[in-house]
Amino acid sequence: MIAAHEGTVAAPASPRTQGLPAAPSATGAATRCATHLVLIPSYDTGPKVYETVAAARAQWSPVWVVVDGSTDGTGAGLQRLAEADPGLAVWVLPENRGKGAAVLHGLEEAERQGYTHVLAMDSDGQHPADLIPAFMQASMARPETMVLGRPVFDASAPLIRVRGRRISNGWTNLETLGAGIGDSLYGFRVYPVAALAHVMRRQPWMRRFDFDTEAAVRLAWRGVKPVNLDAPVKYLRAEEGGVSHFRYGRDNLLLTWMHARLMVEFVLRLPLLLWRRLTRRPPFQP
């Protein structure tokens, strides 16, 4: 497998095998899917990223990692893994650009290689890799949709985070006129490549913490129906290898600004959204 050098774009050969991957083996899912891939943006998560990648590879092929300017040495480590694994590809960006920017980098490469969908998941161990096949199956059954994880929290979830996301979910429900986005912030999702890349290239936002919410809203505006699947989320303690780059003040200000922008656009889009809802046009179709 070809691993990217820092600041360059390198990739594996284009896939040829259609359909779902075979049952996982000791070295990962064997059969490469020609339409759907796993995309993992990563920034300074330390060794936890290796566990995340191994868990994803056990379920799917191919798995792509975009290292977003990490300074913890994991870029080089992932490149070494990719050299020995034909189901893994790694891109290393020269500086930190934000989660959304890293996802866009992967989307554009996926689009170039002919992939139609990506399952985005975080590199910090919070997302359930064992559900990758189920989410991919749901996407393949309805490729015109986006398949969104709906988080199931356990006792590790900080109460302020659980309650705080209800505010974002409420705004998202309003901005999409109740299109059915189950959770606006959970990043374990399958996106249609062409639609999301088109949305992101048309405006300068969605490059950092605002990515997950704005992606779901703008895709719904574009007529992409959300399909929600329950998925557990884990908040790992530091002694478990957990790393969080969430900053309560900074990131909530960013979300507030994002929702303000989206509400202005929502008002302008309201007549069209009402017509679509009344006539059951996408994203309001059954």
PDB file of C-alpha atoms in Angstrom:
ATOM      1  CA  MET A   1       0.000   0.000   0.000  1.00  0.00           C
ATOM      2  CA  ILE A   2       1.263   3.448  -0.895  1.00  0.00           C
ATOM      3  CA  ALA A   3       1.558   5.882   1.995  1.00  0.00           C
ATOM      4  CA  ALA A   4       1.582   9.609   1.377  1.00  0.00           C
ATOM      5  CA  HIS A   5       4.593  11.703   2.209  1.00  0.00           C
ATOM      6  CA  GLU A   6       4.002  14.868   4.185  1.00  0.00           C
ATOM      7  CA  GLY A   7       2.456  17.561   2.046  1.00  0.00           C
ATOM      8  CA  THR A   8       1.753  15.262  -0.905  1.00  0.00           C
ATOM      9  CA  VAL A   9      -1.235  13.311  -2.121  1.00  0.00           C
ATOM     10  CA  ALA A  10      -0.647   9.632  -2.779  1.00  0.00           C
ATOM     11  CA  ALA A  11      -3.129   6.805  -2.945  1.00  0.00           C
ATOM     12  CA  PRO A  12      -3.638   3.132  -3.662  1.00  0.00           C
ATOM     13  CA  ALA A  13      -4.633   1.849  -7.059  1.00  0.00           C
ATOM     14  CA  SER A  14      -8.302   2.218  -7.984  1.00  0.00           C
ATOM     15  CA  PRO A  15     -10.547  -0.559  -6.580  1.00  0.00           C
ATOM     16  CA  ARG A  16     -12.153  -3.202  -8.754  1.00  0.00           C
ATOM     17  CA  THR A  17     -14.046  -5.549  -6.449  1.00  0.00           C
ATOM     18  CA  GLN A  18     -17.738  -4.800  -6.029  1.00  0.00           C
ATOM     19  CA  GLY A  19     -19.924  -5.435  -2.988  1.00  0.00           C
ATOM     20  CA  LEU A  20     -19.421  -6.023   0.690  1.00  0.00           C
ATOM     21  CA  PRO A  21     -16.099  -7.221   2.096  1.00  0.00           C
ATOM     22  CA  ALA A  22     -15.649 -10.787   3.217  1.00  0.00           C
ATOM     23  CA  ALA A  23     -15.710 -11.757   6.874  1.00  0.00           C
ATOM     24  CA  PRO A  24     -12.852 -10.130   8.800  1.00  0.00           C
ATOM     25  CA  SER A  25      -9.599 -12.034   8.987  1.00  0.00           C
ATOM     26  CA  ALA A  26      -6.665 -11.616  11.320  1.00  0.00           C
ATOM     27  CA  THR A  27      -5.253  -8.969   8.981  1.00  0.00           C
ATOM     28  CA  GLY A  28      -8.525  -7.195   8.273  1.00  0.00           C
ATOM     29  CA  ALA A  29     -11.461  -7.427   5.918  1.00  0.00           C
ATOM     30  CA  ALA A  30     -10.118  -9.021   2.756  1.00  0.00           C
ATOM     31  CA  THR A  31     -12.329  -7.930  -0.134  1.00  0.00           C
ATOM     32  CA  ARG A  32     -12.072  -4.327  -1.265  1.00  0.00           C
ATOM     33  CA  CYS A  33     -15.383  -2.544  -1.796  1.00  0.00           C
ATOM     34  CA  ALA A  34     -15.494  -0.500  -4.984  1.00  0.00           C
ATOM     35  CA  THR A  35     -18.105   2.035  -3.863  1.00  0.00           C
ATOM     36  CA  HIS A  36     -17.851   2.604  -0.091  1.00  0.00           C
ATOM     37  CA  LEU A  37     -14.774   3.327   2.013  1.00  0.00           C
ATOM     38  CA  VAL A  38     -14.035   4.244   5.637  1.00  0.00           C
ATOM     39  CA  LEU A  39     -12.498   7.722   6.048  1.00  0.00           C
ATOM     40  CA  ILE A  40     -10.772   8.607   9.325  1.00  0.00           C
ATOM     41  CA  PRO A  41      -9.534  12.178   9.886  1.00  0.00           C
ATOM     42  CA  SER A  42      -6.925  12.215  12.652  1.00  0.00           C
ATOM     43  CA  TYR A  43      -5.194  14.890  14.678  1.00  0.00           C
ATOM     44  CA  ASP A  44      -2.866  14.221  17.634  1.00  0.00           C
ATOM     45  CA  THR A  45      -4.762  11.267  19.108  1.00  0.00           C
ATOM     46  CA  GLY A  46      -1.594   9.357  19.978  1.00  0.00           C
ATOM     47  CA  PRO A  47      -1.540   5.540  19.914  1.00  0.00           C
ATOM     48  CA  LYS A  48      -5.346   5.362  20.059  1.00  0.00           C
ATOM     49  CA  VAL A  49      -5.451   5.992  16.299  1.00  0.00           C
ATOM     50  CA  TYR A  50      -3.656   2.682  15.688  1.00  0.00           C
ATOM     51  CA  GLU A  51      -6.356   0.823  17.635  1.00  0.00           C
ATOM     52  CA  THR A  52      -9.074   2.676  15.724  1.00  0.00           C
ATOM     53  CA  VAL A  53      -7.535   1.868  12.353  1.00  0.00           C
ATOM     54  CA  ALA A  54      -7.033  -1.796  13.265  1.00  0.00           C
ATOM     55  CA  ALA A  55     -10.659  -2.069  14.403  1.00  0.00           C
ATOM     56  CA  ALA A  56     -11.896  -0.442  11.190  1.00  0.00           C
ATOM     57  CA  ARG A  57      -9.706  -2.652   9.010  1.00  0.00           C
ATOM     58  CA  ALA A  58     -11.092  -5.739  10.752  1.00  0.00           C
ATOM     59  CA  GLN A  59     -14.493  -4.718   9.421  1.00  0.00           C
ATOM     60  CA  TRP A  60     -13.867  -3.057   6.051  1.00  0.00           C
ATOM     61  CA  SER A  61     -11.595  -2.439   3.104  1.00  0.00           C
ATOM     62  CA  PRO A  62     -10.504   0.098   2.104  1.00  0.00           C
ATOM     63  CA  VAL A  63      -9.816   2.303   5.103  1.00  0.00           C
ATOM     64  CA  TRP A  64      -8.302   5.724   4.472  1.00  0.00           C
ATOM     65  CA  VAL A  65      -6.715   7.993   7.088  1.00  0.00           C
ATOM     66  CA  VAL A  66      -6.078  11.709   6.587  1.00  0.00           C
ATOM     67  CA  VAL A  67      -3.577  12.870   9.190  1.00  0.00           C
ATOM     68  CA  ASP A  68      -4.412  16.535   9.770  1.00  0.00           C
ATOM     69  CA  GLY A  69      -1.014  17.979  10.603  1.00  0.00           C
ATOM     70  CA  SER A  70      -0.460  15.798  13.684  1.00  0.00           C
ATOM     71  CA  THR A  71       2.711  16.426  15.678  1.00  0.00           C
ATOM     72  CA  ASP A  72       2.604  13.198  17.724  1.00  0.00           C
ATOM     73  CA  GLY A  73       4.454  11.014  15.226  1.00  0.00           C
ATOM     74  CA  THR A  74       1.388   8.992  14.258  1.00  0.00           C
ATOM     75  CA  GLY A  75       1.583  10.121  10.640  1.00  0.00           C
ATOM     76  CA  ALA A  76       4.833   8.236  10.104  1.00  0.00           C
ATOM     77  CA  GLY A  77       3.556   5.271  12.097  1.00  0.00           C
ATOM     78  CA  LEU A  78       0.404   5.029   9.995  1.00  0.00           C
ATOM     79  CA  GLN A  79       2.438   5.275   6.797  1.00  0.00           C
ATOM     80  CA  ARG A  80       4.490   2.281   7.907  1.00  0.00           C
ATOM     81  CA  LEU A  81       1.287   0.323   8.543  1.00  0.00           C
ATOM     82  CA  ALA A  82      -0.043   1.280   5.113  1.00  0.00           C
ATOM     83  CA  GLU A  83       3.086   0.000   3.385  1.00  0.00           C
ATOM     84  CA  ALA A  84       2.244  -3.507   4.632  1.00  0.00           C
ATOM     85  CA  ASP A  85      -1.545  -3.363   4.228  1.00  0.00           C
ATOM     86  CA  PRO A  86      -3.176  -3.066   0.788  1.00  0.00           C
ATOM     87  CA  GLY A  87      -6.486  -2.164   2.447  1.00  0.00           C
ATOM     88  CA  LEU A  88      -5.091   0.938   4.155  1.00  0.00           C
ATOM     89  CA  ALA A  89      -4.108   4.294   2.647  1.00  0.00           C
ATOM     90  CA  VAL A  90      -2.724   7.310   4.502  1.00  0.00           C
ATOM     91  CA  TRP A  91      -2.451  10.987   3.576  1.00  0.00           C
ATOM     92  CA  VAL A  92      -0.415  13.350   5.780  1.00  0.00           C
ATOM     93  CA  LEU A  93      -1.295  17.047   5.553  1.00  0.00           C
ATOM     94  CA  PRO A  94       1.543  19.489   6.321  1.00  0.00           C
ATOM     95  CA  GLU A  95      -0.431  21.533   8.860  1.00  0.00           C
ATOM     96  CA  ASN A  96      -3.609  21.301  10.917  1.00  0.00           C
ATOM     97  CA  ARG A  97      -6.568  22.519   8.873  1.00  0.00           C
ATOM     98  CA  GLY A  98      -9.495  21.143  10.863  1.00  0.00           C
ATOM     99  CA  LYS A  99     -11.651  18.019  10.748  1.00  0.00           C
ATOM    100  CA  GLY A 100     -13.839  19.239   7.904  1.00  0.00           C
ATOM    101  CA  ALA A 101     -10.827  20.175   5.786  1.00  0.00           C
ATOM    102  CA  ALA A 102      -9.338  16.718   6.343  1.00  0.00           C
ATOM    103  CA  VAL A 103     -12.640  15.093   5.353  1.00  0.00           C
ATOM    104  CA  LEU A 104     -12.819  17.247   2.214  1.00  0.00           C
ATOM    105  CA  HIS A 105      -9.293  16.150   1.298  1.00  0.00           C
ATOM    106  CA  GLY A 106     -10.445  12.533   1.503  1.00  0.00           C
ATOM    107  CA  LEU A 107     -13.698  13.238  -0.346  1.00  0.00           C
ATOM    108  CA  GLU A 108     -11.907  14.791  -3.301  1.00  0.00           C
ATOM    109  CA  GLU A 109      -9.546  11.841  -3.560  1.00  0.00           C
ATOM    110  CA  ALA A 110     -12.461   9.405  -3.232  1.00  0.00           C
ATOM    111  CA  GLU A 111     -14.316  11.260  -5.966  1.00  0.00           C
ATOM    112  CA  ARG A 112     -11.241  11.115  -8.206  1.00  0.00           C
ATOM    113  CA  GLN A 113     -10.991   7.349  -7.719  1.00  0.00           C
ATOM    114  CA  GLY A 114     -14.665   6.699  -8.368  1.00  0.00           C
ATOM    115  CA  TYR A 115     -15.975   5.960  -4.881  1.00  0.00           C
ATOM    116  CA  THR A 116     -19.572   6.989  -4.215  1.00  0.00           C
ATOM    117  CA  HIS A 117     -19.799   6.979  -0.391  1.00  0.00           C
ATOM    118  CA  VAL A 118     -17.556   7.406   2.638  1.00  0.00           C
ATOM    119  CA  LEU A 119     -18.171   6.380   6.222  1.00  0.00           C
ATOM    120  CA  ALA A 120     -16.545   9.071   8.363  1.00  0.00           C
ATOM    121  CA  MET A 121     -15.474   8.116  11.877  1.00  0.00           C
ATOM    122  CA  ASP A 122     -13.282   9.724  14.508  1.00  0.00           C
ATOM    123  CA  SER A 123      -9.800   8.435  15.264  1.00  0.00           C
ATOM    124  CA  ASP A 124     -10.036   8.693  19.053  1.00  0.00           C
ATOM    125  CA  GLY A 125     -11.861   5.428  19.795  1.00  0.00           C
ATOM    126  CA  GLN A 126     -15.286   6.955  20.495  1.00  0.00           C
ATOM    127  CA  HIS A 127     -17.044   5.391  17.512  1.00  0.00           C
ATOM    128  CA  PRO A 128     -18.108   1.718  17.180  1.00  0.00           C
ATOM    129  CA  ALA A 129     -16.071   0.119  14.390  1.00  0.00           C
ATOM    130  CA  ASP A 130     -18.080  -3.092  14.718  1.00  0.00           C
ATOM    131  CA  LEU A 131     -21.096  -1.253  13.258  1.00  0.00           C
ATOM    132  CA  ILE A 132     -19.295  -0.274  10.051  1.00  0.00           C
ATOM    133  CA  PRO A 133     -20.817  -3.165   8.012  1.00  0.00           C
ATOM    134  CA  ALA A 134     -24.356  -2.386   9.205  1.00  0.00           C
ATOM    135  CA  PHE A 135     -24.021   1.295   8.283  1.00  0.00           C
ATOM    136  CA  MET A 136     -22.544   0.398   4.899  1.00  0.00           C
ATOM    137  CA  GLN A 137     -25.379  -2.069   4.244  1.00  0.00           C
ATOM    138  CA  ALA A 138     -27.940   0.637   5.068  1.00  0.00           C
ATOM    139  CA  SER A 139     -26.222   3.030   2.667  1.00  0.00           C
ATOM    140  CA  MET A 140     -26.058   0.458  -0.116  1.00  0.00           C
ATOM    141  CA  ALA A 141     -29.750  -0.266   0.324  1.00  0.00           C
ATOM    142  CA  ARG A 142     -30.570   3.449  -0.070  1.00  0.00           C
ATOM    143  CA  PRO A 143     -27.586   5.149  -1.713  1.00  0.00           C
ATOM    144  CA  GLU A 144     -29.495   8.415  -2.185  1.00  0.00           C
ATOM    145  CA  THR A 145     -29.505   8.953   1.609  1.00  0.00           C
ATOM    146  CA  MET A 146     -27.007   9.853   4.321  1.00  0.00           C
ATOM    147  CA  VAL A 147     -26.814   7.302   7.129  1.00  0.00           C
ATOM    148  CA  LEU A 148     -26.396   9.097  10.459  1.00  0.00           C
ATOM    149  CA  GLY A 149     -25.346   7.626  13.761  1.00  0.00           C
ATOM    150  CA  ARG A 150     -27.733   8.382  16.608  1.00  0.00           C
ATOM    151  CA  PRO A 151     -25.629   8.233  19.791  1.00  0.00           C
ATOM    152  CA  VAL A 152     -26.454   5.904  22.643  1.00  0.00           C
ATOM    153  CA  PHE A 153     -24.627   7.267  25.687  1.00  0.00           C
ATOM    154  CA  ASP A 154     -23.300   5.307  28.629  1.00  0.00           C
ATOM    155  CA  ALA A 155     -22.199   6.511  32.058  1.00  0.00           C
ATOM    156  CA  SER A 156     -18.924   7.868  30.642  1.00  0.00           C
ATOM    157  CA  ALA A 157     -20.682  10.698  28.775  1.00  0.00           C
ATOM    158  CA  PRO A 158     -20.234  14.144  30.401  1.00  0.00           C
ATOM    159  CA  LEU A 159     -23.680  15.445  31.324  1.00  0.00           C
ATOM    160  CA  ILE A 160     -22.903  18.932  29.994  1.00  0.00           C
ATOM    161  CA  ARG A 161     -22.109  17.439  26.575  1.00  0.00           C
ATOM    162  CA  VAL A 162     -25.278  15.321  26.522  1.00  0.00           C
ATOM    163  CA  ARG A 163     -27.512  18.248  27.454  1.00  0.00           C
ATOM    164  CA  GLY A 164     -25.655  20.762  25.322  1.00  0.00           C
ATOM    165  CA  ARG A 165     -26.156  18.789  22.102  1.00  0.00           C
ATOM    166  CA  ARG A 166     -29.925  19.003  22.601  1.00  0.00           C
ATOM    167  CA  ILE A 167     -29.662  22.714  21.824  1.00  0.00           C
ATOM    168  CA  SER A 168     -27.818  22.058  18.564  1.00  0.00           C
ATOM    169  CA  ASN A 169     -30.284  19.294  17.699  1.00  0.00           C
ATOM    170  CA  GLY A 170     -33.193  21.667  18.247  1.00  0.00           C
ATOM    171  CA  TRP A 171     -31.739  24.298  15.942  1.00  0.00           C
ATOM    172  CA  THR A 172     -30.923  21.655  13.341  1.00  0.00           C
ATOM    173  CA  ASN A 173     -34.479  20.346  13.427  1.00  0.00           C
ATOM    174  CA  LEU A 174     -35.763  23.872  12.822  1.00  0.00           C
ATOM    175  CA  GLU A 175     -33.247  24.683  10.075  1.00  0.00           C
ATOM    176  CA  THR A 176     -34.257  21.563   8.124  1.00  0.00           C
ATOM    177  CA  LEU A 177     -38.000  21.882   8.845  1.00  0.00           C
ATOM    178  CA  GLY A 178     -37.970  18.550  10.628  1.00  0.00           C
ATOM    179  CA  ALA A 179     -36.214  16.553   7.907  1.00  0.00           C
ATOM    180  CA  GLY A 180     -35.357  13.868  10.461  1.00  0.00           C
ATOM    181  CA  ILE A 181     -31.730  14.411  11.524  1.00  0.00           C
ATOM    182  CA  GLY A 182     -31.558  12.291  14.677  1.00  0.00           C
ATOM    183  CA  ASP A 183     -28.372  13.883  16.016  1.00  0.00           C
ATOM    184  CA  SER A 184     -26.527  16.864  14.607  1.00  0.00           C
ATOM    185  CA  LEU A 185     -23.103  16.284  16.172  1.00  0.00           C
ATOM    186  CA  TYR A 186     -22.338  12.569  16.107  1.00  0.00           C
ATOM    187  CA  GLY A 187     -19.668  12.048  13.447  1.00  0.00           C
ATOM    188  CA  PHE A 188     -20.154   8.327  12.719  1.00  0.00           C
ATOM    189  CA  ARG A 189     -21.909   8.665   9.351  1.00  0.00           C
ATOM    190  CA  VAL A 190     -22.055   7.511   5.751  1.00  0.00           C
ATOM    191  CA  TYR A 191     -22.094  10.411   3.288  1.00  0.00           C
ATOM    192  CA  PRO A 192     -22.647  10.476  -0.486  1.00  0.00           C
ATOM    193  CA  VAL A 193     -19.311  11.677  -1.826  1.00  0.00           C
ATOM    194  CA  ALA A 194     -20.406  13.838  -4.752  1.00  0.00           C
ATOM    195  CA  ALA A 195     -23.147  15.673  -2.845  1.00  0.00           C
ATOM    196  CA  LEU A 196     -21.004  16.478   0.197  1.00  0.00           C
ATOM    197  CA  ALA A 197     -17.956  17.509  -1.834  1.00  0.00           C
ATOM    198  CA  HIS A 198     -20.170  19.808  -3.926  1.00  0.00           C
ATOM    199  CA  VAL A 199     -21.682  21.413  -0.821  1.00  0.00           C
ATOM    200  CA  MET A 200     -18.285  21.967   0.804  1.00  0.00           C
ATOM    201  CA  ARG A 201     -16.649  23.460  -2.266  1.00  0.00           C
ATOM    202  CA  ARG A 202     -19.404  26.058  -2.610  1.00  0.00           C
ATOM    203  CA  GLN A 203     -18.619  27.851   0.667  1.00  0.00           C
ATOM    204  CA  PRO A 204     -15.679  28.367   3.068  1.00  0.00           C
ATOM    205  CA  TRP A 205     -17.298  26.976   6.220  1.00  0.00           C
ATOM    206  CA  MET A 206     -17.535  23.397   7.545  1.00  0.00           C
ATOM    207  CA  ARG A 207     -13.767  23.084   7.927  1.00  0.00           C
ATOM    208  CA  ARG A 208     -13.493  22.643  11.711  1.00  0.00           C
ATOM    209  CA  PHE A 209     -15.823  21.688  14.581  1.00  0.00           C
ATOM    210  CA  ASP A 210     -18.778  23.034  12.625  1.00  0.00           C
ATOM    211  CA  PHE A 211     -18.395  20.287  10.015  1.00  0.00           C
ATOM    212  CA  ASP A 212     -20.710  17.554  11.314  1.00  0.00           C
ATOM    213  CA  THR A 213     -23.745  19.736  11.966  1.00  0.00           C
ATOM    214  CA  GLU A 214     -23.473  21.895   8.869  1.00  0.00           C
ATOM    215  CA  ALA A 215     -22.870  18.861   6.647  1.00  0.00           C
ATOM    216  CA  ALA A 216     -26.141  17.266   7.754  1.00  0.00           C
ATOM    217  CA  VAL A 217     -28.136  20.495   7.386  1.00  0.00           C
ATOM    218  CA  ARG A 218     -26.775  21.415   3.962  1.00  0.00           C
ATOM    219  CA  LEU A 219     -27.194  17.890   2.610  1.00  0.00           C
ATOM    220  CA  ALA A 220     -30.804  17.883   3.803  1.00  0.00           C
ATOM    221  CA  TRP A 221     -31.328  21.210   2.021  1.00  0.00           C
ATOM    222  CA  ARG A 222     -29.887  19.557  -1.079  1.00  0.00           C
ATOM    223  CA  GLY A 223     -32.515  16.811  -0.812  1.00  0.00           C
ATOM    224  CA  VAL A 224     -30.428  14.065   0.812  1.00  0.00           C
ATOM    225  CA  LYS A 225     -32.693  12.184   3.208  1.00  0.00           C
ATOM    226  CA  PRO A 226     -31.253  11.247   6.625  1.00  0.00           C
ATOM    227  CA  VAL A 227     -31.510   7.645   7.797  1.00  0.00           C
ATOM    228  CA  ASN A 228     -30.748   7.246  11.510  1.00  0.00           C
ATOM    229  CA  LEU A 229     -29.176   4.198  13.160  1.00  0.00           C
ATOM    230  CA  ASP A 230     -28.433   3.869  16.860  1.00  0.00           C
ATOM    231  CA  ALA A 231     -24.734   3.614  17.731  1.00  0.00           C
ATOM    232  CA  PRO A 232     -22.969   3.651  21.104  1.00  0.00           C
ATOM    233  CA  VAL A 233     -20.478   6.376  21.901  1.00  0.00           C
ATOM    234  CA  LYS A 234     -17.642   6.108  24.428  1.00  0.00           C
ATOM    235  CA  TYR A 235     -15.951   8.963  26.227  1.00  0.00           C
ATOM    236  CA  LEU A 236     -12.536   7.564  27.145  1.00  0.00           C
ATOM    237  CA  ARG A 237     -10.635   8.753  30.213  1.00  0.00           C
ATOM    238  CA  ALA A 238      -7.048   9.964  29.832  1.00  0.00           C
ATOM    239  CA  GLU A 239      -5.740   6.760  31.429  1.00  0.00           C
ATOM    240  CA  GLU A 240      -7.625   4.827  28.730  1.00  0.00           C
ATOM    241  CA  GLY A 241      -5.887   6.775  25.985  1.00  0.00           C
ATOM    242  CA  GLY A 242      -8.714   9.253  25.520  1.00  0.00           C
ATOM    243  CA  VAL A 243      -7.824  12.558  23.832  1.00  0.00           C
ATOM    244  CA  SER A 244     -10.237  15.443  23.311  1.00  0.00           C
ATOM    245  CA  HIS A 245      -9.631  18.614  21.316  1.00  0.00           C
ATOM    246  CA  PHE A 246     -13.054  20.026  22.208  1.00  0.00           C
ATOM    247  CA  ARG A 247     -12.826  23.458  23.817  1.00  0.00           C
ATOM    248  CA  TYR A 248     -16.115  24.411  25.429  1.00  0.00           C
ATOM    249  CA  GLY A 249     -15.974  28.173  24.926  1.00  0.00           C
ATOM    250  CA  ARG A 250     -14.280  28.296  21.522  1.00  0.00           C
ATOM    251  CA  ASP A 251     -16.289  25.497  19.915  1.00  0.00           C
ATOM    252  CA  ASN A 252     -19.641  26.622  21.280  1.00  0.00           C
ATOM    253  CA  LEU A 253     -18.981  30.089  19.877  1.00  0.00           C
ATOM    254  CA  LEU A 254     -18.231  28.471  16.533  1.00  0.00           C
ATOM    255  CA  LEU A 255     -21.506  26.491  16.694  1.00  0.00           C
ATOM    256  CA  THR A 256     -23.455  29.624  17.645  1.00  0.00           C
ATOM    257  CA  TRP A 257     -22.047  31.511  14.658  1.00  0.00           C
ATOM    258  CA  MET A 258     -22.779  28.517  12.433  1.00  0.00           C
ATOM    259  CA  HIS A 259     -26.439  28.280  13.510  1.00  0.00           C
ATOM    260  CA  ALA A 260     -26.833  32.055  13.045  1.00  0.00           C
ATOM    261  CA  ARG A 261     -25.609  31.706   9.458  1.00  0.00           C
ATOM    262  CA  LEU A 262     -27.801  28.689   8.805  1.00  0.00           C
ATOM    263  CA  MET A 263     -30.900  30.421  10.186  1.00  0.00           C
ATOM    264  CA  VAL A 264     -30.438  33.324   7.768  1.00  0.00           C
ATOM    265  CA  GLU A 265     -30.244  30.847   4.888  1.00  0.00           C
ATOM    266  CA  PHE A 266     -33.176  28.877   6.301  1.00  0.00           C
ATOM    267  CA  VAL A 267     -35.429  31.919   6.096  1.00  0.00           C
ATOM    268  CA  LEU A 268     -34.466  32.362   2.451  1.00  0.00           C
ATOM    269  CA  ARG A 269     -35.015  28.668   1.729  1.00  0.00           C
ATOM    270  CA  LEU A 270     -38.247  28.356   3.708  1.00  0.00           C
ATOM    271  CA  PRO A 271     -40.706  28.583   0.764  1.00  0.00           C
ATOM    272  CA  LEU A 272     -38.898  25.805  -1.100  1.00  0.00           C
ATOM    273  CA  LEU A 273     -38.593  23.660   2.028  1.00  0.00           C
ATOM    274  CA  LEU A 274     -42.309  24.082   2.749  1.00  0.00           C
ATOM    275  CA  TRP A 275     -43.167  23.053  -0.803  1.00  0.00           C
ATOM    276  CA  ARG A 276     -40.926  20.011  -0.575  1.00  0.00           C
ATOM    277  CA  ARG A 277     -42.436  18.998   2.752  1.00  0.00           C
ATOM    278  CA  LEU A 278     -46.028  19.412   1.549  1.00  0.00           C
ATOM    279  CA  THR A 279     -45.341  17.437  -1.645  1.00  0.00           C
ATOM    280  CA  ARG A 280     -43.123  14.870   0.124  1.00  0.00           C
ATOM    281  CA  ARG A 281     -40.135  15.653  -2.077  1.00  0.00           C
ATOM    282  CA  PRO A 282     -36.580  14.893  -0.913  1.00  0.00           C
ATOM    283  CA  PRO A 283     -35.542  14.974   1.863  1.00  0.00           C
ATOM    284  CA  PHE A 284     -39.107  14.490   3.125  1.00  0.00           C
ATOM    285  CA  GLN A 285     -39.903  11.380   1.073  1.00  0.00           C
ATOM    286  CA  PRO A 286     -40.725   8.073   2.876  1.00  0.00           C
TER     287      PRO A 286
END
